[in-house]
Amino acid sequence: MEPRYLAMYPFLPEASQYLKDNGINLGDIINSGAYAQARDAGRRRVMEALVDGQISEKVFTNDLEIMVELLSYVVARIIVSCVGQDQILLERYSLAEAQLVQARLENESLDFAIDTANILGLDIVRLNTTEISVHFSDYLKNSSQMRSQEWKLLNQVMDEGRVELGQKRLARLMQNAVKSNIMKELPLPVNDSIIEAFAPAIELVKVEIEKRKAQFEKESYGKVSFLRLPPCMKEILDMGKKGQNIPHVGRFGITAFLHTIGMTNEGILAVFSSSPDFKADLARYQIDHITGKSSGIEYLPPECATMKTQGVCYNPDSLCNKKWMNHPLTYYSSKGKKKPQKKKPEPKESENSA
Ligand code: SF4
């Protein structure tokens, strides 16, 4: 495979083989001055994912740029691993990588997209010049988070247990496949000398994570108000009440959300108790884990971008559509804010007054 493709799809097994064949080892990447550019690019890759929620597309004009792009992926994974088990970082980084792959795959030949999907373990067969079919089990595995009608299995064209798709929808499925692969793989084991070598980059990433957490944690949400809930959280609660299956990310999101706005664990348990499939012990175990009582980590609910890609951004309204809306907690605090009252104009002095 051409090195350009390896730089664009660095998760392919050929990419690590290519590095081996060129005599590039981890020690050199971490310590050698020759790879300083790649280390910078790796740090930028993580920071772009964390701050902007996306990794920018690059144009490669020569072999050096191709190699820097490929190694930036390796370095980014090391930096993320050095930070450790941080949910915000892992979610944002894996999503940004997956979205980059999706955008790139949309513009490749259909054969290339199929080969890449096969390497990731999806059973894909080409049907004609524009369409493929995927085995329904792979379809379900990679679309179960997407709850819009267009992704429901019932609404798909199927033939002998296979779902028929065009390239754009295949690329979207691949986004989920790549993201869950990255989430499974990271964090990688790293030793102290690696952590030391990347200390400045790790510090930069940690500061940014803390900034993001502080944005929500320091906020006082006042008295818990169900009237201010964003549409996604309202819908998740409604699904629970109706006994519908709530996706994992939805259960996690509503629990972390209610905890962050100040509800007690008993209060959250009471909210869930109206669900027909309520099991008190299991619910209590999950609530205590997510709220940090048993795990020591207080999780924040996912951002809007993650809620969207996981298919649990339900019924977004006009407030959701504001450019600055990026988090269900932002929705909640904005909804609670009183609009500034327009100052009444000072009464003009009457021309007739004395
Ligand atoms: S845009 Fe955000 S706040 Fe609004 S429904 Fe979607 S996830 Fe919830």
mmCIF file of C-alpha atoms and ligand atoms in Angstrom:
data_model
loop_
_atom_site.group_PDB
_atom_site.id
_atom_site.type_symbol
_atom_site.label_atom_id
_atom_site.label_comp_id
_atom_site.label_asym_id
_atom_site.label_seq_id
_atom_site.Cartn_x
_atom_site.Cartn_y
_atom_site.Cartn_z
ATOM 1 C CA MET A 1 0.000 0.000 0.000
ATOM 2 C CA GLU A 2 1.223 3.504 -0.800
ATOM 3 C CA PRO A 3 2.638 5.313 2.265
ATOM 4 C CA ARG A 4 0.133 8.151 1.684
ATOM 5 C CA TYR A 5 -2.685 5.714 2.528
ATOM 6 C CA LEU A 6 -0.860 4.490 5.601
ATOM 7 C CA ALA A 7 -0.636 8.085 6.847
ATOM 8 C CA MET A 8 -4.366 8.535 6.260
ATOM 9 C CA TYR A 9 -5.359 5.181 7.784
ATOM 10 C CA PRO A 10 -2.615 4.624 10.359
ATOM 11 C CA PHE A 11 -4.632 1.973 12.224
ATOM 12 C CA LEU A 12 -4.140 -0.482 9.338
ATOM 13 C CA PRO A 13 -1.706 -3.327 10.149
ATOM 14 C CA GLU A 14 0.436 -2.354 7.128
ATOM 15 C CA ALA A 15 1.224 0.967 8.841
ATOM 16 C CA SER A 16 3.120 -0.618 11.736
ATOM 17 C CA GLN A 17 4.802 -3.025 9.319
ATOM 18 C CA TYR A 18 5.902 -0.025 7.230
ATOM 19 C CA LEU A 19 7.494 1.606 10.292
ATOM 20 C CA LYS A 20 9.267 -1.654 11.153
ATOM 21 C CA ASP A 21 10.523 -2.053 7.571
ATOM 22 C CA ASN A 22 11.944 1.472 7.734
ATOM 23 C CA GLY A 23 13.774 0.705 10.979
ATOM 24 C CA ILE A 24 11.741 3.190 13.032
ATOM 25 C CA ASN A 25 11.337 2.090 16.634
ATOM 26 C CA LEU A 26 9.503 3.502 19.616
ATOM 27 C CA GLY A 27 12.701 4.596 21.358
ATOM 28 C CA ASP A 28 13.651 6.796 18.392
ATOM 29 C CA ILE A 29 10.183 8.292 18.101
ATOM 30 C CA ILE A 30 10.246 9.217 21.779
ATOM 31 C CA ASN A 31 13.813 10.469 22.118
ATOM 32 C CA SER A 32 15.514 11.209 18.807
ATOM 33 C CA GLY A 33 15.841 14.798 17.603
ATOM 34 C CA ALA A 34 15.047 13.518 14.113
ATOM 35 C CA TYR A 35 11.448 12.915 15.209
ATOM 36 C CA ALA A 36 10.828 16.220 16.994
ATOM 37 C CA GLN A 37 8.477 17.320 14.212
ATOM 38 C CA ALA A 38 6.459 14.122 14.565
ATOM 39 C CA ARG A 39 6.232 14.582 18.350
ATOM 40 C CA ASP A 40 4.939 18.148 17.858
ATOM 41 C CA ALA A 41 2.422 16.917 15.310
ATOM 42 C CA GLY A 42 1.273 14.182 17.717
ATOM 43 C CA ARG A 43 0.752 16.694 20.511
ATOM 44 C CA ARG A 44 -1.195 18.956 18.120
ATOM 45 C CA ARG A 45 -3.307 15.986 17.062
ATOM 46 C CA VAL A 46 -4.392 15.318 20.656
ATOM 47 C CA MET A 47 -4.967 18.988 21.430
ATOM 48 C CA GLU A 48 -7.045 19.513 18.293
ATOM 49 C CA ALA A 49 -9.214 16.554 19.248
ATOM 50 C CA LEU A 50 -9.573 17.793 22.809
ATOM 51 C CA VAL A 51 -10.071 21.507 22.173
ATOM 52 C CA ASP A 52 -11.747 21.647 18.742
ATOM 53 C CA GLY A 53 -13.357 18.208 18.734
ATOM 54 C CA GLN A 54 -11.805 17.465 15.360
ATOM 55 C CA ILE A 55 -8.427 16.678 13.829
ATOM 56 C CA SER A 56 -7.640 18.899 10.884
ATOM 57 C CA GLU A 57 -7.125 17.398 7.447
ATOM 58 C CA LYS A 58 -3.575 17.697 6.098
ATOM 59 C CA VAL A 59 -2.194 17.908 2.582
ATOM 60 C CA PHE A 60 0.879 15.736 2.023
ATOM 61 C CA THR A 61 3.251 16.981 -0.632
ATOM 62 C CA ASN A 62 6.362 14.932 0.158
ATOM 63 C CA ASP A 63 7.625 11.843 1.975
ATOM 64 C CA LEU A 64 8.549 13.795 5.096
ATOM 65 C CA GLU A 65 5.014 15.138 5.507
ATOM 66 C CA ILE A 66 3.614 11.649 4.993
ATOM 67 C CA MET A 67 5.905 10.231 7.662
ATOM 68 C CA VAL A 68 5.103 13.069 10.105
ATOM 69 C CA GLU A 69 1.375 12.442 9.663
ATOM 70 C CA LEU A 70 1.775 8.710 10.209
ATOM 71 C CA LEU A 71 3.959 9.157 13.278
ATOM 72 C CA SER A 72 1.685 11.857 14.702
ATOM 73 C CA TYR A 73 -0.922 9.106 15.146
ATOM 74 C CA VAL A 74 1.554 6.926 17.022
ATOM 75 C CA VAL A 75 2.629 9.832 19.241
ATOM 76 C CA ALA A 76 -0.964 10.953 19.870
ATOM 77 C CA ARG A 77 -1.872 7.486 21.143
ATOM 78 C CA ILE A 78 1.138 7.505 23.443
ATOM 79 C CA ILE A 79 0.238 10.914 24.884
ATOM 80 C CA VAL A 80 -3.399 9.898 25.421
ATOM 81 C CA SER A 81 -2.202 6.696 27.116
ATOM 82 C CA CYS A 82 0.162 8.615 29.373
ATOM 83 C CA VAL A 83 -2.767 10.693 30.647
ATOM 84 C CA GLY A 84 -4.483 7.442 31.590
ATOM 85 C CA GLN A 85 -8.092 6.486 32.040
ATOM 86 C CA ASP A 86 -9.691 9.862 31.452
ATOM 87 C CA GLN A 87 -13.147 9.499 29.957
ATOM 88 C CA ILE A 88 -13.336 13.013 28.492
ATOM 89 C CA LEU A 89 -10.010 12.638 26.687
ATOM 90 C CA LEU A 90 -10.658 9.091 25.486
ATOM 91 C CA GLU A 91 -14.118 10.009 24.172
ATOM 92 C CA ARG A 92 -13.024 13.202 22.430
ATOM 93 C CA TYR A 93 -9.843 11.743 20.984
ATOM 94 C CA SER A 94 -11.406 8.531 19.666
ATOM 95 C CA LEU A 95 -14.358 10.407 18.187
ATOM 96 C CA ALA A 96 -12.121 12.935 16.400
ATOM 97 C CA GLU A 97 -9.957 10.138 14.941
ATOM 98 C CA ALA A 98 -13.050 8.224 13.845
ATOM 99 C CA GLN A 99 -14.634 11.268 12.216
ATOM 100 C CA LEU A 100 -11.430 11.938 10.296
ATOM 101 C CA VAL A 101 -11.483 8.370 8.962
ATOM 102 C CA GLN A 102 -15.150 8.729 8.013
ATOM 103 C CA ALA A 103 -14.500 11.952 6.053
ATOM 104 C CA ARG A 104 -11.536 10.393 4.263
ATOM 105 C CA LEU A 105 -13.321 7.160 3.413
ATOM 106 C CA GLU A 106 -16.204 9.024 1.807
ATOM 107 C CA ASN A 107 -13.769 10.193 -0.866
ATOM 108 C CA GLU A 108 -11.947 6.916 -1.522
ATOM 109 C CA SER A 109 -12.799 4.342 -4.150
ATOM 110 C CA LEU A 110 -15.523 1.956 -3.056
ATOM 111 C CA ASP A 111 -13.060 -0.963 -3.260
ATOM 112 C CA PHE A 112 -10.685 0.761 -0.857
ATOM 113 C CA ALA A 113 -13.527 1.493 1.592
ATOM 114 C CA ILE A 114 -14.585 -2.177 1.440
ATOM 115 C CA ASP A 115 -11.033 -3.445 2.018
ATOM 116 C CA THR A 116 -10.615 -1.120 4.997
ATOM 117 C CA ALA A 117 -13.942 -2.231 6.456
ATOM 118 C CA ASN A 118 -12.930 -5.885 5.994
ATOM 119 C CA ILE A 119 -9.664 -5.258 7.842
ATOM 120 C CA LEU A 120 -11.676 -3.794 10.726
ATOM 121 C CA GLY A 121 -13.631 -7.039 10.813
ATOM 122 C CA LEU A 122 -16.817 -6.012 9.020
ATOM 123 C CA ASP A 123 -18.253 -8.588 6.655
ATOM 124 C CA ILE A 124 -18.787 -6.438 3.535
ATOM 125 C CA VAL A 125 -19.445 -7.510 -0.032
ATOM 126 C CA ARG A 126 -19.618 -5.284 -3.090
ATOM 127 C CA LEU A 127 -22.971 -5.413 -4.899
ATOM 128 C CA ASN A 128 -22.447 -3.045 -7.827
ATOM 129 C CA THR A 129 -20.578 0.167 -8.679
ATOM 130 C CA THR A 130 -22.131 2.190 -5.863
ATOM 131 C CA GLU A 131 -23.474 -0.238 -3.280
ATOM 132 C CA ILE A 132 -22.273 -2.823 -0.810
ATOM 133 C CA SER A 133 -23.940 -5.224 1.558
ATOM 134 C CA VAL A 134 -22.967 -5.779 5.170
ATOM 135 C CA HIS A 135 -23.906 -8.764 7.314
ATOM 136 C CA PHE A 136 -26.791 -7.705 9.547
ATOM 137 C CA SER A 137 -24.864 -8.570 12.741
ATOM 138 C CA ASP A 138 -22.062 -6.159 11.785
ATOM 139 C CA TYR A 139 -24.666 -3.598 10.816
ATOM 140 C CA LEU A 140 -26.354 -3.888 14.214
ATOM 141 C CA LYS A 141 -23.065 -3.838 16.112
ATOM 142 C CA ASN A 142 -21.997 -0.580 14.505
ATOM 143 C CA SER A 143 -25.346 1.199 14.247
ATOM 144 C CA SER A 144 -26.965 0.305 17.576
ATOM 145 C CA GLN A 145 -26.061 3.714 19.017
ATOM 146 C CA MET A 146 -27.748 5.537 16.151
ATOM 147 C CA ARG A 147 -31.390 5.820 17.032
ATOM 148 C CA SER A 148 -32.735 7.857 14.136
ATOM 149 C CA GLN A 149 -35.280 6.063 11.977
ATOM 150 C CA GLU A 150 -32.990 5.956 8.947
ATOM 151 C CA TRP A 151 -30.637 3.578 10.786
ATOM 152 C CA LYS A 152 -33.247 1.214 12.225
ATOM 153 C CA LEU A 153 -32.798 -2.320 10.890
ATOM 154 C CA LEU A 154 -36.490 -2.434 10.037
ATOM 155 C CA ASN A 155 -36.029 0.455 7.612
ATOM 156 C CA GLN A 156 -33.125 -1.107 5.694
ATOM 157 C CA VAL A 157 -33.154 -2.838 2.349
ATOM 158 C CA MET A 158 -32.160 -6.404 3.210
ATOM 159 C CA ASP A 159 -31.431 -9.514 1.212
ATOM 160 C CA GLU A 160 -30.606 -12.863 2.815
ATOM 161 C CA GLY A 161 -29.487 -11.357 6.108
ATOM 162 C CA ARG A 162 -27.403 -8.633 4.526
ATOM 163 C CA VAL A 163 -28.085 -4.877 4.651
ATOM 164 C CA GLU A 164 -27.525 -2.869 1.486
ATOM 165 C CA LEU A 165 -25.744 0.468 1.786
ATOM 166 C CA GLY A 166 -24.063 3.187 -0.262
ATOM 167 C CA GLN A 167 -20.505 4.393 0.400
ATOM 168 C CA LYS A 168 -21.500 7.377 2.550
ATOM 169 C CA ARG A 169 -23.453 5.228 4.965
ATOM 170 C CA LEU A 170 -20.666 2.640 4.989
ATOM 171 C CA ALA A 171 -18.235 5.431 5.994
ATOM 172 C CA ARG A 172 -20.601 6.422 8.816
ATOM 173 C CA LEU A 173 -20.722 2.833 10.089
ATOM 174 C CA MET A 174 -16.939 2.788 9.922
ATOM 175 C CA GLN A 175 -16.810 5.854 12.140
ATOM 176 C CA ASN A 176 -18.426 3.811 14.907
ATOM 177 C CA ALA A 177 -16.192 0.805 14.223
ATOM 178 C CA VAL A 178 -13.006 2.910 14.382
ATOM 179 C CA LYS A 179 -14.143 4.746 17.509
ATOM 180 C CA SER A 180 -14.976 1.592 19.426
ATOM 181 C CA ASN A 181 -11.667 0.007 18.365
ATOM 182 C CA ILE A 182 -9.728 2.997 19.679
ATOM 183 C CA MET A 183 -11.753 3.049 22.903
ATOM 184 C CA LYS A 184 -10.963 -0.655 23.380
ATOM 185 C CA GLU A 185 -7.235 -0.229 22.687
ATOM 186 C CA LEU A 186 -6.515 2.871 24.783
ATOM 187 C CA PRO A 187 -4.916 3.556 27.139
ATOM 188 C CA LEU A 188 -1.870 1.496 26.126
ATOM 189 C CA PRO A 189 0.571 0.453 28.834
ATOM 190 C CA VAL A 190 3.309 3.096 29.189
ATOM 191 C CA ASN A 191 6.362 3.109 31.420
ATOM 192 C CA ASP A 192 7.866 5.925 33.489
ATOM 193 C CA SER A 193 10.493 6.885 30.908
ATOM 194 C CA ILE A 194 7.795 7.412 28.262
ATOM 195 C CA ILE A 195 5.749 9.494 30.695
ATOM 196 C CA GLU A 196 8.844 11.549 31.506
ATOM 197 C CA ALA A 197 9.695 12.109 27.840
ATOM 198 C CA PHE A 198 6.203 13.442 27.120
ATOM 199 C CA ALA A 199 5.770 15.314 30.417
ATOM 200 C CA PRO A 200 5.214 18.791 28.870
ATOM 201 C CA ALA A 201 2.631 17.486 26.378
ATOM 202 C CA ILE A 202 0.875 15.469 29.100
ATOM 203 C CA GLU A 203 0.726 18.554 31.312
ATOM 204 C CA LEU A 204 -0.781 20.608 28.481
ATOM 205 C CA VAL A 205 -3.459 17.983 27.898
ATOM 206 C CA LYS A 206 -4.236 17.645 31.602
ATOM 207 C CA VAL A 207 -4.617 21.405 32.016
ATOM 208 C CA GLU A 208 -7.090 21.472 29.129
ATOM 209 C CA ILE A 209 -9.058 18.547 30.581
ATOM 210 C CA GLU A 210 -9.227 20.273 33.962
ATOM 211 C CA LYS A 211 -10.392 23.472 32.278
ATOM 212 C CA ARG A 212 -13.209 21.592 30.602
ATOM 213 C CA LYS A 213 -14.214 19.832 33.803
ATOM 214 C CA ALA A 214 -14.047 23.027 35.842
ATOM 215 C CA GLN A 215 -16.345 24.729 33.354
ATOM 216 C CA PHE A 216 -19.160 22.485 34.570
ATOM 217 C CA GLU A 217 -18.126 21.415 38.028
ATOM 218 C CA LYS A 218 -17.671 24.884 39.463
ATOM 219 C CA GLU A 219 -20.989 26.043 38.152
ATOM 220 C CA SER A 220 -23.755 26.219 40.671
ATOM 221 C CA TYR A 221 -26.862 24.780 39.120
ATOM 222 C CA GLY A 222 -29.128 25.936 41.931
ATOM 223 C CA LYS A 223 -32.239 23.991 42.809
ATOM 224 C CA VAL A 224 -32.758 20.938 40.591
ATOM 225 C CA SER A 225 -35.407 21.822 38.020
ATOM 226 C CA PHE A 226 -36.923 19.316 35.602
ATOM 227 C CA LEU A 227 -38.364 22.203 33.604
ATOM 228 C CA ARG A 228 -34.850 23.144 32.518
ATOM 229 C CA LEU A 229 -33.836 19.676 31.321
ATOM 230 C CA PRO A 230 -32.548 19.552 27.741
ATOM 231 C CA PRO A 231 -34.712 17.596 25.276
ATOM 232 C CA CYS A 232 -32.248 14.675 25.164
ATOM 233 C CA MET A 233 -32.438 14.107 28.929
ATOM 234 C CA LYS A 234 -36.234 14.517 28.951
ATOM 235 C CA GLU A 235 -36.527 11.885 26.243
ATOM 236 C CA ILE A 236 -34.216 9.461 28.051
ATOM 237 C CA LEU A 237 -36.328 9.798 31.202
ATOM 238 C CA ASP A 238 -39.503 9.269 29.155
ATOM 239 C CA MET A 239 -38.024 6.156 27.552
ATOM 240 C CA GLY A 240 -37.298 4.780 31.025
ATOM 241 C CA LYS A 241 -40.856 5.486 32.180
ATOM 242 C CA LYS A 242 -42.281 3.743 29.122
ATOM 243 C CA GLY A 243 -40.040 0.729 29.693
ATOM 244 C CA GLN A 244 -38.171 1.280 26.435
ATOM 245 C CA ASN A 245 -34.603 0.124 26.128
ATOM 246 C CA ILE A 246 -32.284 3.058 26.944
ATOM 247 C CA PRO A 247 -28.895 2.794 25.210
ATOM 248 C CA HIS A 248 -25.933 2.513 27.541
ATOM 249 C CA VAL A 249 -24.701 6.026 26.755
ATOM 250 C CA GLY A 250 -28.188 7.352 27.563
ATOM 251 C CA ARG A 251 -28.255 5.694 31.004
ATOM 252 C CA PHE A 252 -24.755 6.914 31.690
ATOM 253 C CA GLY A 253 -25.598 10.432 30.437
ATOM 254 C CA ILE A 254 -28.779 10.912 32.487
ATOM 255 C CA THR A 255 -27.145 9.606 35.663
ATOM 256 C CA ALA A 256 -24.071 11.819 35.308
ATOM 257 C CA PHE A 257 -26.305 14.739 34.331
ATOM 258 C CA LEU A 258 -28.653 14.466 37.323
ATOM 259 C CA HIS A 259 -25.678 14.016 39.651
ATOM 260 C CA THR A 260 -23.897 17.110 38.274
ATOM 261 C CA ILE A 261 -26.954 19.346 38.630
ATOM 262 C CA GLY A 262 -27.110 18.382 42.275
ATOM 263 C CA MET A 263 -29.475 15.431 42.640
ATOM 264 C CA THR A 264 -28.607 12.934 45.362
ATOM 265 C CA ASN A 265 -28.006 9.286 44.526
ATOM 266 C CA GLU A 266 -31.251 8.409 46.312
ATOM 267 C CA GLY A 267 -33.036 11.007 44.185
ATOM 268 C CA ILE A 268 -31.603 9.523 40.979
ATOM 269 C CA LEU A 269 -32.623 6.056 42.132
ATOM 270 C CA ALA A 270 -36.155 7.334 42.732
ATOM 271 C CA VAL A 271 -36.257 8.797 39.190
ATOM 272 C CA PHE A 272 -35.286 5.415 37.721
ATOM 273 C CA SER A 273 -37.661 3.494 39.967
ATOM 274 C CA SER A 274 -40.664 4.339 37.769
ATOM 275 C CA SER A 275 -39.092 2.335 34.937
ATOM 276 C CA PRO A 276 -40.878 -1.028 34.396
ATOM 277 C CA ASP A 277 -37.582 -2.968 34.254
ATOM 278 C CA PHE A 278 -36.198 -1.278 37.396
ATOM 279 C CA LYS A 279 -33.842 -3.440 39.456
ATOM 280 C CA ALA A 280 -32.869 -1.542 42.592
ATOM 281 C CA ASP A 281 -29.539 -3.311 43.280
ATOM 282 C CA LEU A 282 -28.271 -2.984 39.736
ATOM 283 C CA ALA A 283 -29.421 0.639 39.435
ATOM 284 C CA ARG A 284 -27.806 1.552 42.759
ATOM 285 C CA TYR A 285 -24.549 -0.124 41.713
ATOM 286 C CA GLN A 286 -24.467 1.821 38.417
ATOM 287 C CA ILE A 287 -25.422 5.140 40.039
ATOM 288 C CA ASP A 288 -22.767 4.762 42.758
ATOM 289 C CA HIS A 289 -20.148 4.006 40.110
ATOM 290 C CA ILE A 290 -20.979 6.931 37.803
ATOM 291 C CA THR A 291 -21.328 9.466 40.620
ATOM 292 C CA GLY A 292 -17.980 8.506 42.132
ATOM 293 C CA LYS A 293 -19.364 7.051 45.382
ATOM 294 C CA SER A 294 -17.840 3.640 44.686
ATOM 295 C CA SER A 295 -15.366 4.469 41.896
ATOM 296 C CA GLY A 296 -13.854 7.705 43.191
ATOM 297 C CA ILE A 297 -14.441 9.296 39.764
ATOM 298 C CA GLU A 298 -17.345 11.677 39.246
ATOM 299 C CA TYR A 299 -18.183 11.376 35.581
ATOM 300 C CA LEU A 300 -19.590 14.282 33.605
ATOM 301 C CA PRO A 301 -22.344 13.677 31.052
ATOM 302 C CA PRO A 302 -21.167 13.499 27.413
ATOM 303 C CA GLU A 303 -21.002 16.621 25.284
ATOM 304 C CA CYS A 304 -23.578 17.311 22.553
ATOM 305 C CA ALA A 305 -21.141 16.103 19.855
ATOM 306 C CA THR A 306 -20.844 12.708 21.546
ATOM 307 C CA MET A 307 -24.591 12.553 22.254
ATOM 308 C CA LYS A 308 -25.173 13.193 18.542
ATOM 309 C CA THR A 309 -22.799 10.542 17.249
ATOM 310 C CA GLN A 310 -24.158 8.060 19.790
ATOM 311 C CA GLY A 311 -27.690 8.742 18.561
ATOM 312 C CA VAL A 312 -29.026 10.073 21.865
ATOM 313 C CA CYS A 313 -29.370 13.751 20.956
ATOM 314 C CA TYR A 314 -33.170 13.521 20.933
ATOM 315 C CA ASN A 315 -35.531 16.255 19.706
ATOM 316 C CA PRO A 316 -33.050 19.167 19.674
ATOM 317 C CA ASP A 317 -34.910 22.457 19.958
ATOM 318 C CA SER A 318 -34.098 26.058 19.055
ATOM 319 C CA LEU A 319 -31.833 26.485 22.103
ATOM 320 C CA CYS A 320 -29.937 23.347 21.046
ATOM 321 C CA ASN A 321 -29.451 24.880 17.625
ATOM 322 C CA LYS A 322 -27.564 27.911 18.951
ATOM 323 C CA LYS A 323 -23.993 27.999 17.694
ATOM 324 C CA TRP A 324 -22.542 27.968 21.204
ATOM 325 C CA MET A 325 -24.575 25.016 22.472
ATOM 326 C CA ASN A 326 -22.078 22.238 23.086
ATOM 327 C CA HIS A 327 -23.214 20.468 26.230
ATOM 328 C CA PRO A 328 -26.473 19.387 27.883
ATOM 329 C CA LEU A 329 -25.249 21.146 31.037
ATOM 330 C CA THR A 330 -24.842 24.373 29.069
ATOM 331 C CA TYR A 331 -28.453 23.949 27.968
ATOM 332 C CA TYR A 332 -29.548 23.480 31.574
ATOM 333 C CA SER A 333 -27.746 26.565 32.866
ATOM 334 C CA SER A 334 -28.838 28.721 29.916
ATOM 335 C CA LYS A 335 -32.453 27.728 30.386
ATOM 336 C CA GLY A 336 -32.252 28.783 34.020
ATOM 337 C CA LYS A 337 -30.854 32.189 33.331
ATOM 338 C CA LYS A 338 -33.222 35.109 33.415
ATOM 339 C CA LYS A 339 -33.067 37.213 30.298
ATOM 340 C CA PRO A 340 -31.612 40.600 31.117
ATOM 341 C CA GLN A 341 -34.501 43.024 31.570
ATOM 342 C CA LYS A 342 -34.487 45.896 29.150
ATOM 343 C CA LYS A 343 -33.999 49.066 31.106
ATOM 344 C CA LYS A 344 -37.067 51.173 31.054
ATOM 345 C CA PRO A 345 -36.224 54.515 29.445
ATOM 346 C CA GLU A 346 -36.017 57.292 31.960
ATOM 347 C CA PRO A 347 -39.195 59.315 31.721
ATOM 348 C CA LYS A 348 -38.415 62.397 29.745
ATOM 349 C CA GLU A 349 -38.936 65.585 31.548
ATOM 350 C CA SER A 350 -42.186 66.965 30.429
ATOM 351 C CA GLU A 351 -41.769 70.018 28.308
ATOM 352 C CA ASN A 352 -44.547 71.499 30.317
ATOM 353 C CA SER A 353 -43.080 70.630 33.699
ATOM 354 C CA ALA A 354 -41.902 73.414 35.841
HETATM 355 S S1 SF4 B 1 -28.121 19.460 21.215
HETATM 356 FE FE1 SF4 B 1 -27.189 18.822 23.132
HETATM 357 S S2 SF4 B 1 -28.594 19.521 24.711
HETATM 358 FE FE2 SF4 B 1 -29.736 19.560 22.792
HETATM 359 S S3 SF4 B 1 -30.766 17.605 22.697
HETATM 360 FE FE3 SF4 B 1 -28.822 17.366 21.613
HETATM 361 S S4 SF4 B 1 -27.397 16.616 23.131
HETATM 362 FE FE4 SF4 B 1 -29.153 17.410 24.239
#
